[in-house]
Amino acid sequence: MRNYEFTIIFDANEEKTQAGLEIVTSAFAAAGVEITKQDDMGVKYLAYDIKKQEKGHYVYFELKADPTSIMGFEKTFLLSTPILKFLFVNTEK
């Protein structure tokens, strides 16, 4: 298990944010990922439009996950409509 920081930007619409958050947390639970910290950073303006949206709802996570499961999350999250962008960062060097 490695430590990761994960930041995700959802659609600013509250219903889509909740739907996207449910997708993310259920995917993490199914893969046995341990969420050590979750921080809702709120709605912010984006530097540039993403999927024709000018605002996004940011959520930050600190995770403990198996490196092989990260690739599966990327495929799932790219196909999810409420998710605009996401980034996994390995904090161990």
PDB file of C-alpha atoms in Angstrom:
ATOM      1  CA  MET A   1       0.000   0.000   0.000  1.00  0.00           C
ATOM      2  CA  ARG A   2       1.306   3.425  -0.977  1.00  0.00           C
ATOM      3  CA  ASN A   3       0.241   6.890   0.077  1.00  0.00           C
ATOM      4  CA  TYR A   4      -1.436   9.069  -2.542  1.00  0.00           C
ATOM      5  CA  GLU A   5      -2.934  12.534  -2.721  1.00  0.00           C
ATOM      6  CA  PHE A   6      -5.998  12.682  -4.943  1.00  0.00           C
ATOM      7  CA  THR A   7      -7.700  15.862  -6.087  1.00  0.00           C
ATOM      8  CA  ILE A   8     -10.873  15.741  -8.131  1.00  0.00           C
ATOM      9  CA  ILE A   9     -13.024  18.418  -9.748  1.00  0.00           C
ATOM     10  CA  PHE A  10     -16.729  17.731 -10.106  1.00  0.00           C
ATOM     11  CA  ASP A  11     -19.414  19.636 -11.971  1.00  0.00           C
ATOM     12  CA  ALA A  12     -20.451  22.649  -9.842  1.00  0.00           C
ATOM     13  CA  ASN A  13     -24.096  21.489  -9.784  1.00  0.00           C
ATOM     14  CA  GLU A  14     -24.771  20.089  -6.282  1.00  0.00           C
ATOM     15  CA  GLU A  15     -26.653  17.018  -7.534  1.00  0.00           C
ATOM     16  CA  LYS A  16     -23.882  16.106  -9.979  1.00  0.00           C
ATOM     17  CA  THR A  17     -21.265  16.678  -7.265  1.00  0.00           C
ATOM     18  CA  GLN A  18     -23.023  14.248  -4.925  1.00  0.00           C
ATOM     19  CA  ALA A  19     -23.419  11.685  -7.726  1.00  0.00           C
ATOM     20  CA  GLY A  20     -19.739  11.974  -8.618  1.00  0.00           C
ATOM     21  CA  LEU A  21     -18.656  11.723  -4.986  1.00  0.00           C
ATOM     22  CA  GLU A  22     -20.744   8.559  -4.635  1.00  0.00           C
ATOM     23  CA  ILE A  23     -19.022   7.067  -7.711  1.00  0.00           C
ATOM     24  CA  VAL A  24     -15.570   7.859  -6.306  1.00  0.00           C
ATOM     25  CA  THR A  25     -16.176   6.600  -2.764  1.00  0.00           C
ATOM     26  CA  SER A  26     -17.852   3.392  -3.965  1.00  0.00           C
ATOM     27  CA  ALA A  27     -14.964   2.696  -6.373  1.00  0.00           C
ATOM     28  CA  PHE A  28     -12.468   3.233  -3.539  1.00  0.00           C
ATOM     29  CA  ALA A  29     -14.447   0.976  -1.183  1.00  0.00           C
ATOM     30  CA  ALA A  30     -14.700  -1.794  -3.789  1.00  0.00           C
ATOM     31  CA  ALA A  31     -10.923  -1.764  -4.325  1.00  0.00           C
ATOM     32  CA  GLY A  32     -10.080  -1.692  -0.604  1.00  0.00           C
ATOM     33  CA  VAL A  33      -8.606   1.812  -0.647  1.00  0.00           C
ATOM     34  CA  GLU A  34      -8.278   3.451   2.755  1.00  0.00           C
ATOM     35  CA  ILE A  35      -9.276   7.143   2.802  1.00  0.00           C
ATOM     36  CA  THR A  36      -7.209   8.801   5.523  1.00  0.00           C
ATOM     37  CA  LYS A  37      -8.385  12.379   4.870  1.00  0.00           C
ATOM     38  CA  GLN A  38     -11.159  14.025   2.856  1.00  0.00           C
ATOM     39  CA  ASP A  39     -11.438  17.788   2.439  1.00  0.00           C
ATOM     40  CA  ASP A  40     -14.272  19.499   0.563  1.00  0.00           C
ATOM     41  CA  MET A  41     -12.686  22.651  -0.901  1.00  0.00           C
ATOM     42  CA  GLY A  42     -15.907  24.032  -2.381  1.00  0.00           C
ATOM     43  CA  VAL A  43     -16.816  25.589  -5.717  1.00  0.00           C
ATOM     44  CA  LYS A  44     -14.124  27.624  -7.488  1.00  0.00           C
ATOM     45  CA  TYR A  45     -13.674  29.212 -10.881  1.00  0.00           C
ATOM     46  CA  LEU A  46     -11.567  27.149 -13.263  1.00  0.00           C
ATOM     47  CA  ALA A  47      -8.535  28.643 -15.033  1.00  0.00           C
ATOM     48  CA  TYR A  48     -10.076  27.523 -18.328  1.00  0.00           C
ATOM     49  CA  ASP A  49     -13.357  25.913 -19.352  1.00  0.00           C
ATOM     50  CA  ILE A  50     -13.479  22.128 -18.938  1.00  0.00           C
ATOM     51  CA  LYS A  51     -16.345  20.334 -20.691  1.00  0.00           C
ATOM     52  CA  LYS A  52     -17.995  23.759 -21.190  1.00  0.00           C
ATOM     53  CA  GLN A  53     -17.982  24.458 -17.418  1.00  0.00           C
ATOM     54  CA  GLU A  54     -16.421  27.577 -15.913  1.00  0.00           C
ATOM     55  CA  LYS A  55     -16.811  26.492 -12.266  1.00  0.00           C
ATOM     56  CA  GLY A  56     -15.939  23.250 -10.532  1.00  0.00           C
ATOM     57  CA  HIS A  57     -16.386  21.668  -7.108  1.00  0.00           C
ATOM     58  CA  TYR A  58     -12.996  20.605  -5.691  1.00  0.00           C
ATOM     59  CA  VAL A  59     -12.526  17.686  -3.287  1.00  0.00           C
ATOM     60  CA  TYR A  60      -9.143  16.573  -1.878  1.00  0.00           C
ATOM     61  CA  PHE A  61      -8.356  13.079  -0.558  1.00  0.00           C
ATOM     62  CA  GLU A  62      -5.383  11.413   1.090  1.00  0.00           C
ATOM     63  CA  LEU A  63      -5.375   7.680   0.336  1.00  0.00           C
ATOM     64  CA  LYS A  64      -3.575   4.426   0.992  1.00  0.00           C
ATOM     65  CA  ALA A  65      -3.915   2.266  -2.101  1.00  0.00           C
ATOM     66  CA  ASP A  66      -2.334  -0.517  -4.096  1.00  0.00           C
ATOM     67  CA  PRO A  67      -0.527   0.966  -7.148  1.00  0.00           C
ATOM     68  CA  THR A  68      -2.209  -1.442  -9.562  1.00  0.00           C
ATOM     69  CA  SER A  69      -5.682  -0.248  -8.565  1.00  0.00           C
ATOM     70  CA  ILE A  70      -4.898   3.364  -9.533  1.00  0.00           C
ATOM     71  CA  MET A  71      -4.932   2.551 -13.261  1.00  0.00           C
ATOM     72  CA  GLY A  72      -8.418   1.039 -12.948  1.00  0.00           C
ATOM     73  CA  PHE A  73      -9.698   4.193 -11.262  1.00  0.00           C
ATOM     74  CA  GLU A  74      -8.411   6.365 -14.077  1.00  0.00           C
ATOM     75  CA  LYS A  75     -10.412   4.443 -16.662  1.00  0.00           C
ATOM     76  CA  THR A  76     -13.578   4.569 -14.535  1.00  0.00           C
ATOM     77  CA  PHE A  77     -13.262   8.272 -13.716  1.00  0.00           C
ATOM     78  CA  LEU A  78     -12.576   9.333 -17.322  1.00  0.00           C
ATOM     79  CA  LEU A  79     -15.894   7.816 -18.402  1.00  0.00           C
ATOM     80  CA  SER A  80     -17.916   9.410 -15.584  1.00  0.00           C
ATOM     81  CA  THR A  81     -19.905  12.497 -16.599  1.00  0.00           C
ATOM     82  CA  PRO A  82     -19.937  14.462 -13.303  1.00  0.00           C
ATOM     83  CA  ILE A  83     -16.125  14.301 -13.048  1.00  0.00           C
ATOM     84  CA  LEU A  84     -14.345  17.098 -14.904  1.00  0.00           C
ATOM     85  CA  LYS A  85     -10.700  16.421 -13.916  1.00  0.00           C
ATOM     86  CA  PHE A  86      -8.713  14.388 -11.396  1.00  0.00           C
ATOM     87  CA  LEU A  87      -5.104  13.873 -10.365  1.00  0.00           C
ATOM     88  CA  PHE A  88      -3.365  11.140  -8.381  1.00  0.00           C
ATOM     89  CA  VAL A  89      -0.001  12.060  -6.821  1.00  0.00           C
ATOM     90  CA  ASN A  90       2.291   9.501  -5.191  1.00  0.00           C
ATOM     91  CA  THR A  91       3.605  11.138  -1.993  1.00  0.00           C
ATOM     92  CA  GLU A  92       6.358   8.566  -1.382  1.00  0.00           C
ATOM     93  CA  LYS A  93       9.813   9.050  -2.884  1.00  0.00           C
TER      94      LYS A  93
END
